[in-house]
Short mmCIF file of N, CA and C in Angstrom, two decimals:
data_model
loop_
_atom_site.label_atom_id
_atom_site.label_comp_id
_atom_site.label_asym_id
_atom_site.label_seq_id
_atom_site.Cartn_x
_atom_site.Cartn_y
_atom_site.Cartn_z
N MET A 1 122.43 107.39 119.64
CA MET A 1 123.12 106.76 118.71
C MET A 1 123.49 107.83 117.48
N SER A 2 124.44 107.56 116.81
CA SER A 2 125.18 108.54 115.83
C SER A 2 124.38 108.61 114.60
N SER A 3 124.11 109.76 114.22
CA SER A 3 123.61 109.77 112.84
C SER A 3 124.23 109.15 111.63
N SER A 4 125.54 108.94 111.88
CA SER A 4 126.20 108.15 110.86
C SER A 4 125.96 107.02 110.78
N LEU A 5 125.35 106.32 111.54
CA LEU A 5 125.11 104.75 111.58
C LEU A 5 123.57 104.62 110.94
N SER A 6 122.86 105.79 110.80
CA SER A 6 121.49 105.62 110.73
C SER A 6 120.98 105.39 109.18
N TYR A 7 120.05 104.50 109.06
CA TYR A 7 119.35 104.35 107.74
C TYR A 7 117.98 104.35 107.58
N SER A 8 117.39 105.07 106.68
CA SER A 8 116.02 104.87 106.61
C SER A 8 115.61 105.11 104.97
N ARG A 9 114.39 104.68 104.52
CA ARG A 9 114.01 104.63 103.07
C ARG A 9 112.51 105.06 103.02
N LYS A 10 112.15 106.04 102.28
CA LYS A 10 110.64 106.28 102.21
C LYS A 10 110.31 106.51 100.89
N PHE A 11 109.11 106.18 100.58
CA PHE A 11 108.61 106.38 99.28
C PHE A 11 107.36 106.99 99.14
N ILE A 12 107.23 108.18 98.24
CA ILE A 12 106.35 109.09 98.26
C ILE A 12 105.59 109.18 96.99
N ILE A 13 104.41 109.08 96.55
CA ILE A 13 103.62 109.11 95.26
C ILE A 13 103.36 110.50 95.36
N LEU A 14 103.92 110.91 94.30
CA LEU A 14 103.26 112.52 94.10
C LEU A 14 101.96 112.42 93.31
N LYS A 15 101.28 113.62 93.79
CA LYS A 15 99.68 113.48 93.32
C LYS A 15 99.43 114.85 92.44
N LYS A 16 98.43 114.46 91.50
CA LYS A 16 98.32 115.59 90.59
C LYS A 16 97.13 116.32 91.38
N GLU A 17 96.44 116.04 92.56
CA GLU A 17 95.48 116.54 93.36
C GLU A 17 95.93 118.32 93.68
N TYR A 18 97.19 118.44 93.81
CA TYR A 18 97.89 119.58 94.15
C TYR A 18 98.42 120.62 93.16
N ALA A 19 98.06 120.18 91.99
CA ALA A 19 98.53 120.67 90.82
C ALA A 19 97.85 121.95 90.46
N THR A 20 98.37 123.11 90.01
CA THR A 20 97.89 124.52 89.94
C THR A 20 97.48 124.62 88.39
N VAL A 21 98.03 123.57 87.46
CA VAL A 21 97.47 123.62 85.90
C VAL A 21 97.23 122.49 85.71
N LYS A 22 96.17 122.12 84.57
CA LYS A 22 96.21 120.87 84.02
C LYS A 22 97.23 120.43 83.18
N ALA A 23 97.99 119.33 83.39
CA ALA A 23 99.15 118.59 82.72
C ALA A 23 98.92 117.44 82.27
N GLY A 24 97.96 116.92 81.77
CA GLY A 24 97.76 115.67 81.25
C GLY A 24 97.41 114.50 82.02
N ASN A 25 98.18 113.64 81.77
CA ASN A 25 98.34 112.24 82.69
C ASN A 25 99.59 112.00 83.28
N ILE A 26 100.34 113.31 83.50
CA ILE A 26 101.49 113.06 84.40
C ILE A 26 101.44 112.21 85.89
N LYS A 27 102.50 111.57 85.84
CA LYS A 27 102.70 110.87 87.13
C LYS A 27 104.09 110.81 87.77
N GLY A 28 104.28 110.56 88.95
CA GLY A 28 105.41 110.51 89.44
C GLY A 28 105.53 110.01 90.99
N HIS A 29 106.97 109.63 91.27
CA HIS A 29 107.12 109.32 92.59
C HIS A 29 108.42 109.50 93.12
N CYS A 30 108.84 109.35 94.17
CA CYS A 30 110.00 109.71 94.95
C CYS A 30 110.59 108.79 95.92
N LYS A 31 111.77 108.60 95.93
CA LYS A 31 112.29 107.87 96.83
C LYS A 31 113.36 108.57 97.86
N ILE A 32 113.34 108.87 99.07
CA ILE A 32 114.27 109.40 99.83
C ILE A 32 115.08 108.27 100.69
N GLU A 33 116.06 108.26 100.81
CA GLU A 33 117.00 107.26 101.20
C GLU A 33 118.11 107.81 102.10
N ARG A 34 118.25 107.67 103.24
CA ARG A 34 119.15 108.32 104.22
C ARG A 34 120.25 107.17 104.48
N ARG A 35 121.27 107.56 104.43
CA ARG A 35 122.60 106.43 104.76
C ARG A 35 123.54 107.51 105.51
N GLY A 36 123.44 107.35 106.70
CA GLY A 36 124.40 108.37 107.48
C GLY A 36 124.05 109.78 107.57
N PRO A 37 124.98 110.61 107.16
CA PRO A 37 124.72 112.06 106.98
C PRO A 37 124.19 112.30 105.56
N LYS A 38 124.25 111.47 104.76
CA LYS A 38 123.96 111.75 103.33
C LYS A 38 122.55 111.34 103.14
N VAL A 39 121.82 111.98 102.07
CA VAL A 39 120.51 111.83 101.96
C VAL A 39 120.18 111.63 100.28
N PHE A 40 119.78 110.64 99.79
CA PHE A 40 119.66 110.34 98.29
C PHE A 40 118.03 110.44 98.07
N LEU A 41 117.90 111.61 97.05
CA LEU A 41 116.49 111.87 96.87
C LEU A 41 116.54 111.40 95.25
N THR A 42 115.60 110.50 94.82
CA THR A 42 115.23 110.12 93.43
C THR A 42 114.11 110.22 93.29
N VAL A 43 113.90 111.10 91.91
CA VAL A 43 112.44 111.66 91.27
C VAL A 43 112.28 110.91 90.16
N ASN A 44 111.23 110.37 89.95
CA ASN A 44 110.73 109.53 88.61
C ASN A 44 109.47 110.52 88.28
N VAL A 45 109.44 110.61 86.95
CA VAL A 45 108.29 111.02 86.24
C VAL A 45 107.93 110.49 84.87
N GLU A 46 106.50 110.14 85.01
CA GLU A 46 106.04 109.48 83.71
C GLU A 46 104.99 110.43 83.22
N ASN A 47 104.84 110.01 81.55
CA ASN A 47 103.67 110.85 81.06
C ASN A 47 103.95 112.23 81.09
N GLY A 48 105.01 112.95 81.14
CA GLY A 48 105.10 114.35 81.24
C GLY A 48 105.50 114.98 79.80
N SER A 49 105.24 116.17 79.50
CA SER A 49 105.56 116.78 78.53
C SER A 49 106.94 116.25 77.76
N LEU A 50 106.97 116.12 76.44
CA LEU A 50 108.01 115.35 75.83
C LEU A 50 109.20 116.46 75.85
N GLU A 51 110.37 115.86 76.04
CA GLU A 51 111.81 116.62 76.26
C GLU A 51 111.54 118.06 76.88
N THR A 52 111.10 117.97 78.15
CA THR A 52 110.67 119.18 79.00
C THR A 52 111.59 119.27 80.15
N ILE A 53 111.92 120.51 80.53
CA ILE A 53 112.52 120.91 81.94
C ILE A 53 111.81 121.11 83.03
N TYR A 54 111.67 120.11 84.11
CA TYR A 54 110.82 120.57 85.25
C TYR A 54 111.85 120.92 86.50
N ASN A 55 111.36 121.78 87.43
CA ASN A 55 112.03 122.00 88.68
C ASN A 55 111.71 121.27 89.83
N VAL A 56 112.49 120.61 90.46
CA VAL A 56 112.16 119.97 91.56
C VAL A 56 112.57 120.74 92.97
N ALA A 57 111.82 120.93 93.82
CA ALA A 57 111.74 121.56 95.10
C ALA A 57 111.28 120.76 96.31
N LEU A 58 111.93 121.04 97.25
CA LEU A 58 111.23 120.97 98.62
C LEU A 58 110.37 122.08 99.40
N ILE A 59 109.47 121.79 100.33
CA ILE A 59 108.88 122.93 100.65
C ILE A 59 109.36 122.62 102.29
N SER A 60 109.66 123.94 102.69
CA SER A 60 110.26 123.77 104.17
C SER A 60 109.49 124.78 104.97
N ASN A 61 109.57 124.85 106.51
CA ASN A 61 108.95 125.43 107.59
C ASN A 61 109.48 126.96 107.52
N ASP A 62 110.51 127.12 106.82
CA ASP A 62 111.08 128.52 106.86
C ASP A 62 110.12 129.42 106.07
N LYS A 63 109.65 130.65 106.86
CA LYS A 63 108.77 131.45 106.38
C LYS A 63 109.50 132.49 105.28
N GLN A 64 110.64 132.78 105.30
CA GLN A 64 111.21 133.74 104.60
C GLN A 64 111.65 132.83 103.34
N ALA A 65 111.83 131.72 103.28
CA ALA A 65 112.25 130.96 101.99
C ALA A 65 111.70 129.55 102.04
N PRO A 66 110.31 129.52 101.91
CA PRO A 66 109.61 128.22 102.06
C PRO A 66 110.16 127.21 101.08
N ILE A 67 110.70 127.50 99.71
CA ILE A 67 111.14 126.51 98.71
C ILE A 67 112.79 126.34 98.93
N ILE A 68 113.05 125.19 98.73
CA ILE A 68 114.51 124.76 98.68
C ILE A 68 114.67 123.87 97.46
N SER A 69 115.26 124.55 96.16
CA SER A 69 115.12 124.23 95.00
C SER A 69 116.49 123.27 95.19
N LEU A 70 115.98 122.04 94.44
CA LEU A 70 117.20 120.89 94.27
C LEU A 70 117.81 121.07 92.88
N GLY A 71 117.01 121.50 91.88
CA GLY A 71 117.55 121.29 90.45
C GLY A 71 116.45 121.09 89.61
N LYS A 72 117.02 120.43 88.20
CA LYS A 72 116.09 120.30 87.05
C LYS A 72 116.11 118.83 87.09
N LEU A 73 114.75 118.60 86.46
CA LEU A 73 114.63 117.11 85.99
C LEU A 73 114.25 117.10 84.38
N PHE A 74 114.80 116.33 83.56
CA PHE A 74 114.51 116.22 82.13
C PHE A 74 113.77 115.24 81.66
N THR A 75 112.91 115.39 80.81
CA THR A 75 112.20 114.33 80.51
C THR A 75 112.69 114.05 78.85
N ASP A 76 112.42 112.83 78.34
CA ASP A 76 113.06 112.27 77.19
C ASP A 76 111.83 112.43 76.15
N GLU A 77 112.22 111.63 75.00
CA GLU A 77 111.14 111.82 73.92
C GLU A 77 109.78 110.95 74.01
N MET A 78 109.97 110.33 75.38
CA MET A 78 108.75 109.61 75.71
C MET A 78 107.92 109.95 76.95
N GLY A 79 108.45 111.25 77.39
CA GLY A 79 107.94 111.90 78.60
C GLY A 79 108.14 111.41 79.90
N LYS A 80 109.36 110.58 80.03
CA LYS A 80 109.90 109.90 81.48
C LYS A 80 111.21 110.83 81.56
N GLY A 81 111.34 110.91 82.80
CA GLY A 81 112.25 111.66 83.67
C GLY A 81 112.87 110.98 84.83
N LYS A 82 114.19 111.03 85.23
CA LYS A 82 114.35 110.50 86.41
C LYS A 82 115.80 111.20 86.79
N GLU A 83 115.79 111.66 88.09
CA GLU A 83 117.14 112.25 88.59
C GLU A 83 117.32 112.20 89.97
N GLU A 84 118.47 112.17 90.52
CA GLU A 84 118.93 111.96 91.81
C GLU A 84 119.68 112.85 92.13
N TYR A 85 119.32 113.33 93.44
CA TYR A 85 120.12 114.46 94.21
C TYR A 85 120.71 113.75 95.34
N ILE A 86 121.90 114.39 95.59
CA ILE A 86 122.52 113.80 96.90
C ILE A 86 122.62 115.03 97.66
N LEU A 87 122.25 114.85 99.17
CA LEU A 87 122.26 116.30 99.93
C LEU A 87 122.71 115.73 101.10
N THR A 88 123.14 116.66 102.04
CA THR A 88 123.60 116.21 103.39
C THR A 88 122.30 116.54 104.37
N GLU A 89 122.47 116.03 105.49
CA GLU A 89 121.35 116.27 106.55
C GLU A 89 121.39 117.72 106.85
N ARG A 90 122.66 118.42 106.84
CA ARG A 90 122.91 119.68 107.39
C ARG A 90 122.09 120.61 106.15
N GLU A 91 122.17 120.13 105.07
CA GLU A 91 121.40 121.02 103.73
C GLU A 91 119.90 120.96 104.01
N LEU A 92 119.47 119.90 104.54
CA LEU A 92 118.17 119.52 104.32
C LEU A 92 117.57 120.14 105.93
N GLY A 93 118.01 120.02 106.87
CA GLY A 93 117.63 120.28 108.11
C GLY A 93 118.33 120.55 109.30
N GLY A 94 119.79 120.68 109.15
CA GLY A 94 120.74 120.79 110.16
C GLY A 94 120.61 121.87 111.07
N SER A 95 119.84 123.05 110.49
CA SER A 95 119.68 124.07 111.40
C SER A 95 118.22 124.39 111.81
N GLY A 96 117.50 123.38 112.02
CA GLY A 96 116.23 123.52 112.57
C GLY A 96 115.21 123.69 111.36
N LEU A 97 115.84 123.36 110.12
CA LEU A 97 114.69 123.49 108.94
C LEU A 97 114.13 122.15 109.02
N ASP A 98 112.66 122.21 108.58
CA ASP A 98 112.22 120.97 108.53
C ASP A 98 111.63 120.85 107.27
N THR A 99 111.96 119.77 106.25
CA THR A 99 111.19 119.67 104.81
C THR A 99 109.84 118.88 105.14
N LYS A 100 108.97 119.57 104.53
CA LYS A 100 107.52 119.06 104.56
C LYS A 100 106.85 118.26 103.32
N GLY A 101 107.25 118.57 102.13
CA GLY A 101 106.90 118.08 100.79
C GLY A 101 107.82 118.31 99.78
N ILE A 102 107.59 117.77 98.62
CA ILE A 102 108.29 117.82 97.38
C ILE A 102 107.39 118.51 96.27
N LEU A 103 107.79 119.31 95.45
CA LEU A 103 107.14 119.85 94.60
C LEU A 103 107.85 119.45 93.12
N ILE A 104 106.91 119.21 91.96
CA ILE A 104 107.54 119.10 90.62
C ILE A 104 106.75 120.11 89.88
N MET A 105 107.60 121.26 89.36
CA MET A 105 106.99 122.45 88.91
C MET A 105 107.52 122.64 87.53
N GLU A 106 106.80 123.22 86.56
CA GLU A 106 107.22 123.86 85.55
C GLU A 106 107.19 125.42 85.47
N ASP A 107 108.02 126.21 85.56
CA ASP A 107 108.22 127.58 85.80
C ASP A 107 107.60 127.63 87.42
N LYS A 108 106.59 128.49 87.46
CA LYS A 108 105.85 128.50 88.99
C LYS A 108 104.44 127.69 88.97
N ASP A 109 104.33 127.00 87.99
CA ASP A 109 103.27 126.21 87.91
C ASP A 109 103.34 124.83 88.48
N ILE A 110 102.71 124.43 89.55
CA ILE A 110 102.92 123.02 90.26
C ILE A 110 102.21 122.01 89.40
N LEU A 111 102.96 120.80 89.03
CA LEU A 111 102.32 119.71 88.62
C LEU A 111 101.93 118.55 89.40
N LEU A 112 102.99 118.37 90.19
CA LEU A 112 102.84 117.12 90.94
C LEU A 112 103.26 117.55 92.46
N ALA A 113 102.88 117.05 93.65
CA ALA A 113 103.21 117.23 94.90
C ALA A 113 103.13 116.21 95.87
N GLY A 114 103.73 115.97 96.77
CA GLY A 114 103.65 115.08 97.83
C GLY A 114 104.24 115.20 99.26
N TYR A 115 103.71 114.89 100.22
CA TYR A 115 104.17 115.16 101.62
C TYR A 115 105.37 114.12 102.06
N ILE A 116 106.21 114.50 102.84
CA ILE A 116 107.38 113.57 102.95
C ILE A 116 106.85 112.61 104.37
N ASP A 117 106.20 113.34 105.19
CA ASP A 117 105.86 112.59 106.46
C ASP A 117 104.42 112.71 106.49
N LYS A 118 103.67 113.49 107.11
CA LYS A 118 102.31 113.67 107.28
C LYS A 118 101.73 114.93 106.74
N GLU A 119 100.46 114.66 106.28
CA GLU A 119 99.65 115.82 105.41
C GLU A 119 99.53 116.74 106.49
N ASP A 120 100.16 117.80 106.51
CA ASP A 120 100.04 119.06 107.49
C ASP A 120 99.51 120.30 106.87
N GLY A 121 98.99 120.25 105.57
CA GLY A 121 98.47 121.25 104.87
C GLY A 121 99.65 122.42 104.48
N SER A 122 101.00 122.04 104.50
CA SER A 122 101.94 123.06 103.89
C SER A 122 101.72 123.16 102.45
N ILE A 123 101.75 122.19 101.68
CA ILE A 123 101.61 122.29 100.20
C ILE A 123 100.33 123.29 99.73
N GLU A 124 99.32 122.90 100.54
CA GLU A 124 98.02 123.73 100.28
C GLU A 124 98.28 125.45 100.69
N GLY A 125 99.14 125.25 101.58
CA GLY A 125 99.20 126.82 102.14
C GLY A 125 100.05 127.46 101.23
N TYR A 126 101.20 126.64 100.60
CA TYR A 126 102.18 127.38 99.53
C TYR A 126 101.26 127.87 98.49
N ILE A 127 100.62 126.84 97.95
CA ILE A 127 99.70 127.05 96.78
C ILE A 127 98.74 128.40 96.88
N SER A 128 98.13 128.55 98.03
CA SER A 128 97.54 129.62 98.37
C SER A 128 97.96 130.81 98.43
N ASN A 129 99.48 130.96 99.09
CA ASN A 129 100.15 132.02 99.17
C ASN A 129 100.70 132.51 97.55
N LEU A 130 100.98 131.39 96.70
CA LEU A 130 101.34 131.79 95.60
C LEU A 130 100.32 132.46 94.81
N ALA A 131 98.90 131.87 94.88
CA ALA A 131 97.80 132.31 94.05
C ALA A 131 97.47 133.71 94.54
N LEU A 132 97.78 134.14 95.96
CA LEU A 132 97.38 135.60 96.48
C LEU A 132 98.71 136.26 95.86
N GLY A 133 99.62 135.66 95.65
CA GLY A 133 100.89 136.82 95.12
C GLY A 133 100.51 136.97 93.60
N THR A 134 99.99 135.88 92.88
CA THR A 134 99.56 136.23 91.55
C THR A 134 98.51 137.25 91.34
N GLU A 135 97.62 137.03 92.30
CA GLU A 135 96.26 138.08 92.35
C GLU A 135 96.86 139.47 92.64
N MET A 136 97.63 139.66 93.40
CA MET A 136 98.15 140.73 93.79
C MET A 136 99.15 141.56 92.59
N GLU A 137 100.00 140.48 92.11
CA GLU A 137 100.43 141.29 90.69
C GLU A 137 99.54 141.81 89.78
N LYS A 138 98.41 141.19 89.52
CA LYS A 138 97.47 141.54 88.52
C LYS A 138 96.92 142.76 88.92
N THR A 139 96.42 142.96 90.21
CA THR A 139 95.85 143.96 90.75
C THR A 139 96.77 145.39 90.75
N GLU A 140 98.11 145.11 91.03
CA GLU A 140 99.01 146.19 90.73
C GLU A 140 99.30 146.82 89.27
N GLU A 141 98.98 145.90 88.44
CA GLU A 141 99.03 146.28 86.94
C GLU A 141 98.07 147.20 86.35
#
């Protein structure tokens, strides 16, 4: 069956348990909807820092560049933010690339994260590699 006729929808609860910093009572969720070759990714954040810019990224299985940056998410004066990203299947995984999870970050600090399909340890692996990189930078100084 052609991918142009496919449709699927997934909801992901973004969890604070993967956070690398304390960020108050921030909450978030995301909806991934595939309609044919297009993928619509909607990210919602509540109780975030007021009028702040967060980075939204996907974790992939690519060892050279494990992070796919989707763009920015802006919060309002109430700490709420919503952003929709429109991608194609080719941008997400057409060349053997497999997306594992989604991250909400402020600079390099992870505030929320969630797995798209199954919990395979890729978020934890990225966090530990990030921590190792930070430790190596400190020892080089």
